[in-house]
Coordinates of C-alpha atoms and ligand atoms in Angstrom, one line a residue:
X1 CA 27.3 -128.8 108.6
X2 CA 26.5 -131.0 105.7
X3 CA 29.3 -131.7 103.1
X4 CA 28.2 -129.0 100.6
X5 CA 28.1 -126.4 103.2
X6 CA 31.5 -127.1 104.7
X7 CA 32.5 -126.9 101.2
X8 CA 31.4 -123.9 100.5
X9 CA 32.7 -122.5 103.4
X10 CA 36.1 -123.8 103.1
X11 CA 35.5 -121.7 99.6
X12 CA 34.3 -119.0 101.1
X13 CA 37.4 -118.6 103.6
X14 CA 39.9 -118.8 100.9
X15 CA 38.2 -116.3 98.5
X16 CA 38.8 -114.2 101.6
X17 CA 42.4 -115.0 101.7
X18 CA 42.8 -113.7 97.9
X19 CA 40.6 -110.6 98.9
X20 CA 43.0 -109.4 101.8
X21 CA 46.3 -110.7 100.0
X22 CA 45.0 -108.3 97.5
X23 CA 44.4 -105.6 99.8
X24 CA 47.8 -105.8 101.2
X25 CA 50.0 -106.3 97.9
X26 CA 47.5 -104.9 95.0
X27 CA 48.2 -104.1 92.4
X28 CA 49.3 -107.4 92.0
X29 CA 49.6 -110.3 89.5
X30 CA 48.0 -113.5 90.1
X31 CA 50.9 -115.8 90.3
X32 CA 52.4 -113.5 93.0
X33 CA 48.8 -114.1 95.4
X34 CA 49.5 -117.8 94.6
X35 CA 53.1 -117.7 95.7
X36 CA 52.3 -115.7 98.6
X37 CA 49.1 -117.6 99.6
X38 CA 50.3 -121.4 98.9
X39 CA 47.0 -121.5 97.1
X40 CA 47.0 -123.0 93.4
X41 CA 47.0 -120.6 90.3
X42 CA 43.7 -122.0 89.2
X43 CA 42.6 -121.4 92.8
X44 CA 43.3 -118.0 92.8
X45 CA 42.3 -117.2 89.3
X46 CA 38.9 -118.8 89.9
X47 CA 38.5 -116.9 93.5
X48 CA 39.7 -113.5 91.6
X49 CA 36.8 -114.5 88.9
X50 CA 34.1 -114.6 91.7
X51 CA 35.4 -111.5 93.7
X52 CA 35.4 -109.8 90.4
X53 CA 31.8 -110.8 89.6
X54 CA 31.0 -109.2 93.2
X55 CA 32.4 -106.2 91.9
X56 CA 35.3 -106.2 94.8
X57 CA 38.0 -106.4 92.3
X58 CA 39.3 -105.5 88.9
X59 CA 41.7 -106.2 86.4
X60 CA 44.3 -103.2 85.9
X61 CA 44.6 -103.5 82.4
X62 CA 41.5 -101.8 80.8
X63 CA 42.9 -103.1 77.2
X64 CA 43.3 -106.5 78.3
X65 CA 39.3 -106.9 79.8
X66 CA 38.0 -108.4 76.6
X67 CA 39.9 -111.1 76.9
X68 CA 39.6 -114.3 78.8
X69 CA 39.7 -114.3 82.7
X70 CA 42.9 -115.7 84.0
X71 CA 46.0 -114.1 82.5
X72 CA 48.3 -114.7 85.7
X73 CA 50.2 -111.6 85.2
X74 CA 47.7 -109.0 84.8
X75 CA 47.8 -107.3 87.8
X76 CA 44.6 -106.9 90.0
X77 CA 43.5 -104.6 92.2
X78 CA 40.6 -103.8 95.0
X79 CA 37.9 -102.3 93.3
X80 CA 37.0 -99.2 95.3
X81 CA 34.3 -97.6 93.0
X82 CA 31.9 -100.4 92.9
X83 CA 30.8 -100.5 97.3
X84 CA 30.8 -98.4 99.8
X85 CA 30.8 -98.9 103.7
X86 CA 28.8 -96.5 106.1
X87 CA 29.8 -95.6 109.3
X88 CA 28.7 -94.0 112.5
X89 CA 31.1 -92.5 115.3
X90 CA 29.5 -91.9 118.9
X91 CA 31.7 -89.3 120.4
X92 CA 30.9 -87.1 123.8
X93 CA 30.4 -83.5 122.3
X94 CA 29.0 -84.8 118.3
X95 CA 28.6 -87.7 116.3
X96 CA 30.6 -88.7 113.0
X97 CA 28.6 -90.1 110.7
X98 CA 31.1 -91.1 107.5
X99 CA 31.1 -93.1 104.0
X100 CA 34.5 -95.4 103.5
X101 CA 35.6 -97.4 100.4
X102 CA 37.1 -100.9 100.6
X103 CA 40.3 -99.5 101.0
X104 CA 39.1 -97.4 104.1
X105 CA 40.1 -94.3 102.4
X106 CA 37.1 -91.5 103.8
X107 CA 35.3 -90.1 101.1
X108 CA 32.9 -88.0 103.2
X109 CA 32.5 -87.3 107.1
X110 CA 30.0 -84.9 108.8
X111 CA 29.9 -84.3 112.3
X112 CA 26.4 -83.8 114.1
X113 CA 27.2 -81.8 117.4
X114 CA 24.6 -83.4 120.3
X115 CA 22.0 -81.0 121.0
X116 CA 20.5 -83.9 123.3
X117 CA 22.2 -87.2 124.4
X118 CA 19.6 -89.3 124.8
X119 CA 20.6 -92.5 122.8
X120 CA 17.8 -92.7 120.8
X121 CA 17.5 -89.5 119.6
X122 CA 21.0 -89.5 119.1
X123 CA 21.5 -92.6 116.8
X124 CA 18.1 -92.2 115.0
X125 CA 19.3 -89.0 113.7
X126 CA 22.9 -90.3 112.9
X127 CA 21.2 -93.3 110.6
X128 CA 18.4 -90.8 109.0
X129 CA 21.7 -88.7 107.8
X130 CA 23.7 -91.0 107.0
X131 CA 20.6 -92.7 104.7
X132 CA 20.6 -89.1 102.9
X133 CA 24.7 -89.4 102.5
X134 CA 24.2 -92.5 100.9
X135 CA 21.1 -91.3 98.2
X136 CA 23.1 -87.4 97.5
X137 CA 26.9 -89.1 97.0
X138 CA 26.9 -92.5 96.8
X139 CA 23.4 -93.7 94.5
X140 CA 25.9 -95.8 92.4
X141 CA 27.7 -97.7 94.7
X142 CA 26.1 -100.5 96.3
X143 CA 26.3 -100.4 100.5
X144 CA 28.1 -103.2 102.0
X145 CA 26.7 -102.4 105.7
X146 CA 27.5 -99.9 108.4
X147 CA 29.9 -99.8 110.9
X148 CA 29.4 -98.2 114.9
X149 CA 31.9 -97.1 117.2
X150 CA 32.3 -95.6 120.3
X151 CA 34.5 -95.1 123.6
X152 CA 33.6 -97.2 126.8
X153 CA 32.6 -100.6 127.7
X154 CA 31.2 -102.2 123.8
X155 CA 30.0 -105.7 123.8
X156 CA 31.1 -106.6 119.9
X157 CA 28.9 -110.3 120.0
X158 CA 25.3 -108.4 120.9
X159 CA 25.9 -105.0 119.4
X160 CA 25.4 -103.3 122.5
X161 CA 27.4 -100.4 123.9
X162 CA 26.8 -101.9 127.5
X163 CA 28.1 -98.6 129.4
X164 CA 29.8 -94.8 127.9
X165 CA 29.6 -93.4 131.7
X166 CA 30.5 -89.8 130.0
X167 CA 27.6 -90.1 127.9
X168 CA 25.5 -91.4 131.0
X169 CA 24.6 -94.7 128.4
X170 CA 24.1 -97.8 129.7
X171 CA 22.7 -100.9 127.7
X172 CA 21.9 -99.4 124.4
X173 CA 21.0 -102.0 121.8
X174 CA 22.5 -100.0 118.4
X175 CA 23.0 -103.0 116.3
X176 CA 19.5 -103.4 116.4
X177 CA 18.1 -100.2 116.4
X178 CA 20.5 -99.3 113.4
X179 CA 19.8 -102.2 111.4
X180 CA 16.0 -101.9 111.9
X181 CA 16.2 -98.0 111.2
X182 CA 18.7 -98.0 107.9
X183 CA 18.2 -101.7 106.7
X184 CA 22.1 -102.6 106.6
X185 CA 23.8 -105.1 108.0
X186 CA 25.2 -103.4 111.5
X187 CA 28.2 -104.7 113.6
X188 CA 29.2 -102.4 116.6
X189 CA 32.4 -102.5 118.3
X190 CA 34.4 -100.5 121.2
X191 CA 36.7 -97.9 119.3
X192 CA 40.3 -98.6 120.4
X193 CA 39.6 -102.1 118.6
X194 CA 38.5 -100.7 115.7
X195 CA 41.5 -98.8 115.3
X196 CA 43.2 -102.0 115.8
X197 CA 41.8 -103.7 113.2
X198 CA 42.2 -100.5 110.7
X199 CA 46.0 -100.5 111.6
X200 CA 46.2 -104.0 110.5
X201 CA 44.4 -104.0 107.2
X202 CA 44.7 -100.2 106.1
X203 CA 48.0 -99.2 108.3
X204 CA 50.8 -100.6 110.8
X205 CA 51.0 -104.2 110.4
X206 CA 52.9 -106.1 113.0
X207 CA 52.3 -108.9 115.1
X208 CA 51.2 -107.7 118.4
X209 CA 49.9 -104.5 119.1
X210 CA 49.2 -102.0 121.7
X211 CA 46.6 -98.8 121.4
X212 CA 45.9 -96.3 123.5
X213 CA 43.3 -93.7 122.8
X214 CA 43.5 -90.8 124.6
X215 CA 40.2 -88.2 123.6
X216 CA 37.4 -87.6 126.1
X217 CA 37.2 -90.6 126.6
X218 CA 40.4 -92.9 127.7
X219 CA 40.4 -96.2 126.6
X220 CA 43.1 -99.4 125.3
X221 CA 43.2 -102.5 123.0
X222 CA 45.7 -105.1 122.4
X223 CA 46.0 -107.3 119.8
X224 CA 48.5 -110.5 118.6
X225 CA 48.7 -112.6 115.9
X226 CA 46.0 -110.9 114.2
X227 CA 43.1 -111.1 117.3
X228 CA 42.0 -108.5 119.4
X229 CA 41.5 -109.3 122.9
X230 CA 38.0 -108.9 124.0
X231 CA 37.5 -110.9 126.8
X232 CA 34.3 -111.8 128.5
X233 CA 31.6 -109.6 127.5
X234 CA 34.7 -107.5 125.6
X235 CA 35.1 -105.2 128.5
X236 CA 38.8 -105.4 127.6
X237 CA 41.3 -102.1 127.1
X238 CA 39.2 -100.4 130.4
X239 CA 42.3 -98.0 131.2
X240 CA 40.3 -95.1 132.2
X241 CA 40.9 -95.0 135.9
X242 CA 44.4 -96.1 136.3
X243 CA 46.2 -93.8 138.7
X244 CA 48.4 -90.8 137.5
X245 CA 51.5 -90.1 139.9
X246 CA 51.0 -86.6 141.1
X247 CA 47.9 -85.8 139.9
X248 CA 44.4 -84.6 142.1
X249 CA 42.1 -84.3 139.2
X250 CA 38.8 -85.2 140.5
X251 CA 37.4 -88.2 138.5
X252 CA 33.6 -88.9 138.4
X253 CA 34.4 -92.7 139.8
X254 CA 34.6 -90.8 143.0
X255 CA 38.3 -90.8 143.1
X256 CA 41.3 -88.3 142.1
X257 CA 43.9 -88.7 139.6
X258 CA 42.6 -91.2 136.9
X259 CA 44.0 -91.3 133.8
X260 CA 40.8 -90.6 131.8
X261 CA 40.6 -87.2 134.5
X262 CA 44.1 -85.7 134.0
X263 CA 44.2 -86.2 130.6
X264 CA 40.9 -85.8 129.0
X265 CA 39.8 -83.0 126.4
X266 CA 37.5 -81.6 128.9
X267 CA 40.2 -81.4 131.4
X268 CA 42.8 -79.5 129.2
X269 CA 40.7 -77.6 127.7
X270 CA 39.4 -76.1 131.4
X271 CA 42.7 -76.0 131.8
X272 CA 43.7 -73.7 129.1
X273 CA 40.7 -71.7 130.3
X274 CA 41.9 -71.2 133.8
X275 CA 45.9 -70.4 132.2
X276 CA 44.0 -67.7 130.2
X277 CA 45.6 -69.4 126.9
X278 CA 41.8 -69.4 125.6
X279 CA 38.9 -67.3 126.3
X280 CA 36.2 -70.4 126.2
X281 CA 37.2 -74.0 127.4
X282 CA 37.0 -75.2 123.9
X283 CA 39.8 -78.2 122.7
X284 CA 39.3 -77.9 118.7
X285 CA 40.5 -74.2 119.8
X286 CA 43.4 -75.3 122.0
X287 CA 44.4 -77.6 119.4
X288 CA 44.5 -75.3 116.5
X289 CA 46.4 -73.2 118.7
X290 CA 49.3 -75.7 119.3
X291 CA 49.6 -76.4 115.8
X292 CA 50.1 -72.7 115.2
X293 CA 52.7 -72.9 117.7
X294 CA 51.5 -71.1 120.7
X295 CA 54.2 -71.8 123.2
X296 CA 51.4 -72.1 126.5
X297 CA 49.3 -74.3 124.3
X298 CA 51.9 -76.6 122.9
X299 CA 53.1 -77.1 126.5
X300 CA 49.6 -78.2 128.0
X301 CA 50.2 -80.9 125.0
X302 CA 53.4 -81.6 125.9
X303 CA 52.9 -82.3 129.4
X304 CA 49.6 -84.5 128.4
X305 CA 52.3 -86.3 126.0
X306 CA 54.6 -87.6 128.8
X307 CA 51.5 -88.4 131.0
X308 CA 49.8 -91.0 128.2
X309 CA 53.6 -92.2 128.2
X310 CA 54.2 -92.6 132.0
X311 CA 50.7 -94.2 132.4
X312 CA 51.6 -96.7 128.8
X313 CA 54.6 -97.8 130.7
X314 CA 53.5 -100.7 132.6
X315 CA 51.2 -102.0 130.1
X316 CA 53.8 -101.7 127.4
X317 CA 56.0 -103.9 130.3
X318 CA 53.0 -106.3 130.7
X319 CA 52.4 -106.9 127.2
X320 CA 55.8 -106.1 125.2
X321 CA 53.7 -105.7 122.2
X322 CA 55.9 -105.0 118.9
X323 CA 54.4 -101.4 118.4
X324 CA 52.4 -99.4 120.9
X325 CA 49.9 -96.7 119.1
X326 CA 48.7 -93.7 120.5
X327 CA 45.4 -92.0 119.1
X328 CA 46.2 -88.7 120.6
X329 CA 45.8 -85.4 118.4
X330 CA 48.6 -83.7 119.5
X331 CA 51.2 -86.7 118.9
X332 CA 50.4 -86.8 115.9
X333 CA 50.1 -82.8 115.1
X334 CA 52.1 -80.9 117.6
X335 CA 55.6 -80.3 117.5
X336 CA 57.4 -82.1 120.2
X337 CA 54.2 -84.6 121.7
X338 CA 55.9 -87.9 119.7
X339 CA 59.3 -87.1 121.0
X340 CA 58.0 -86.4 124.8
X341 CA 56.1 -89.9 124.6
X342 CA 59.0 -91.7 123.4
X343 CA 61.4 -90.0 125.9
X344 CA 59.0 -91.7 128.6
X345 CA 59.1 -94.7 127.5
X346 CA 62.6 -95.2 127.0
X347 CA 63.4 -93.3 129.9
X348 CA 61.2 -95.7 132.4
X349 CA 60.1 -99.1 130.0
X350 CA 61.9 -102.5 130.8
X351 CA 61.2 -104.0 127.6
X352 CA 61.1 -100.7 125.3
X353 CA 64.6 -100.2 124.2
X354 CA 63.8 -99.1 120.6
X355 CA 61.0 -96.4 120.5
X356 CA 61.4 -94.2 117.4
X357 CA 60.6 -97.6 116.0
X358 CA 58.1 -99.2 118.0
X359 CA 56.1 -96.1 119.6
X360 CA 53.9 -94.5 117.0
X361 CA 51.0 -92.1 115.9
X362 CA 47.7 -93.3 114.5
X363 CA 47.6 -94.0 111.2
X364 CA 44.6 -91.9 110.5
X365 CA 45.2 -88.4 112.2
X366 CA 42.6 -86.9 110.5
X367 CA 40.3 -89.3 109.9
X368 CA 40.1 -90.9 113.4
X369 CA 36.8 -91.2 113.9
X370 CA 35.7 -92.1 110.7
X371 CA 38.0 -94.4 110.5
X372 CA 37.2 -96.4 113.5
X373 CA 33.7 -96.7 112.5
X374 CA 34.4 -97.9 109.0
X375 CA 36.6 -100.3 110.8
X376 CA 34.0 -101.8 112.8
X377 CA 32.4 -102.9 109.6
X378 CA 35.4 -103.8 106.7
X379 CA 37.3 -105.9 109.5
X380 CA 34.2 -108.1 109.5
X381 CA 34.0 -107.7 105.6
X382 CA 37.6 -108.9 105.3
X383 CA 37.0 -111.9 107.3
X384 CA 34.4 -113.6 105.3
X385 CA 33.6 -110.6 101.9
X386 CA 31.1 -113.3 100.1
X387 CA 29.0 -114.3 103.3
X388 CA 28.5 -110.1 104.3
X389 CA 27.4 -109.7 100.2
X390 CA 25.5 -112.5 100.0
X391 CA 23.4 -112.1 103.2
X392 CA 22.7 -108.7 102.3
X393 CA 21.7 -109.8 98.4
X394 CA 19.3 -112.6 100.4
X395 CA 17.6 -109.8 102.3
X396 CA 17.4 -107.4 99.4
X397 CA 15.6 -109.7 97.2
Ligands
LIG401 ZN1 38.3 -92.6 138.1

């Protein structure tokens, strides 16, 4: 790297370190991002300068704007009206496709039900909807790229969702049949991480960091001192055929009693089909149920509860992560599921002898999904905001 470059770089990476102290503590004055960043007060108010030129943040004080840049105690903010991140969701029974500001607030999901799984078919038509989103509700804001996510095996480095066995994919190249088809800049990642990295810029922030998501699909991340563990070929988090005590579930492995088996959406809701709590085996239906309180319903979540605890327990002993964080629907919306998940834990963890505190619900109950996928794309963003902008203004021009 020549001199220049490396300066520029070195720039680059501390422009990002305003952007995120920003994002964590905005509104906030300039001399309080210099305190908290060791970086100089002409640092910082040249960084905020450039961020602001990029249109990622603004000045609070509308009165103020005429005069010059660099007032250290005008506070400054992100600037979520100016970009906006797309993202596309791969689940087993639809597809999310969503629009996300720099804060990772949603401002509009839609969910495509899969009429055919084929891959192609399937992402072509999430990209062609998602280009519409962008032209009927967001023609002002400029598109910073588009972020994919699904459950299974992800490899993050070439964009390739390497195996969903529920979906029967194997080997799908969606960074690259994404980017060709919509023109943004694409990163794909496994969606357990993503919720990692949304917890840590958007949510729970603490040092080390367990996640279980529990859907159709069964899958786990853990993160530390602000990585996420990927390992080779990022097949990391695989948790979906850990063995449940007690349970003959038959799993498509070949085996009985996996975790993914016993506990999936499929699973309960067959299983509220053969109880006769619903009439078709439909989860959105058993879950609306619960939260209504149906005793039979809230019960099959319950019991689903203290199973994801029992199964978290050794990892949680393994790891002794400061918060473990369960993507579950019913733990975060069903009366009871939090407290039956923390009695497991304390009941049968080594390490976990404070759970109301370190046991927790996503942040983003209702927004899971869409979350995850704008994840995929702002924790890349967050690293490094000028090089994503500046890449995409190279190819634009
Ligand atoms: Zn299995």
């Amino acid at each position: 790297m020549s001199r220049n470059a490396s300066a520029s770089s070195r720039r680059s990476v501390s422009a990002s370190v305003v952007l995120r102290d920003v994002l964590a503590g905005g509104p906030v004055a300039r001399s309080t991002i210099a305190r908290r960043t060791g970086l100089s007060p002409s640092a910082v108010t040249g960084h905020i300068t450039e961020l602001a030129a990029f249109g990622l943040v603004r000045e609070l004080d509308e009165a103020t704007r005429t005069h010059r840049v660099g007032r250290p105690h005008v506070p400054v903010d992100i600037d979520t009206a100016q970009h906006v991140v797309a993202g596309i969701h791969v689940a087993v029974p639809h597809t999310t496709v969503a629009l996300l500001d720099l804060r990772g607030r949603v401002l509009l999901a839609e969910r495509l039900p899969h009429h055919a799984r084929e891959p192609l078919a399937v992402l072509e038509r999430a990209a062609d909807r998602l280009l519409a989103m962008l032209e009927a509700h967001a023609p002002e804001r400029s598109p910073v790229g588009l972020g994919v996510a699904t459950g299974g095996w992800v490899d993050q480095a070439s964009g390739v969702i390497v195996e969903h066995p529920v979906l029967g994919w194997r080997d799908v190249a969606a960074r690259d049949l994404l980017a060709g088809r919509t023109g943004l800049a694409v990163e794909v990642d496994g969606h357990s991480r993503a919720l990692i990295h949304a917890e840590r810029l958007f949510g729970v922030t603490r040092e080390s960091v367990l996640q279980l998501f529990v859907g159709n699909v069964v899958d786990a991340a853990f993160a530390t001192a602000g990585t996420v563990q990927h390992g080779p070929r990022s097949a990391a988090g695989a948790v979906a055929h850990l063995p449940v005590e007690g349970s003959a579930e038959p799993c498509s492995c070949g085996r009985a009693g996996c975790l993914q088996a016993t506990v999936s959406e499929h699973t309960l809701a067959r299983r509220a089909l053969a109880g006769g709590i619903l009439d078709q085996p439909s989860f959105p239906a058993l879950l609306a149920l619960a939260e209504q309180g149906s005793p039979a319903a809230v019960a099959l979540f319950r019991e689903r509860a203290r199973v994801i605890g029992r199964a978290a327990v050794p990892l949680v002993d393994l790891l002794n992560p400061d918060a473990l964080i369960v993507v579950e629907p019913g733990i975060s919306r069903v009366p009871g599921c939090l407290a039956a998940l923390r009695a497991e834990l304390a009941a049968r963890s080594w390490v976990c002898d404070d759970p109301e505190h370190s046991v927790l619900p996503t942040s983003f109950p209702r927004t899971v999904l869409a979350s995850a996928a704008g994840a995929v794309l702002l924790t890349e963003f967050y690293q490094d905001p000028l090089r994503l902008l500046t890449r995409r203004l190279r190819r634009t021009s």
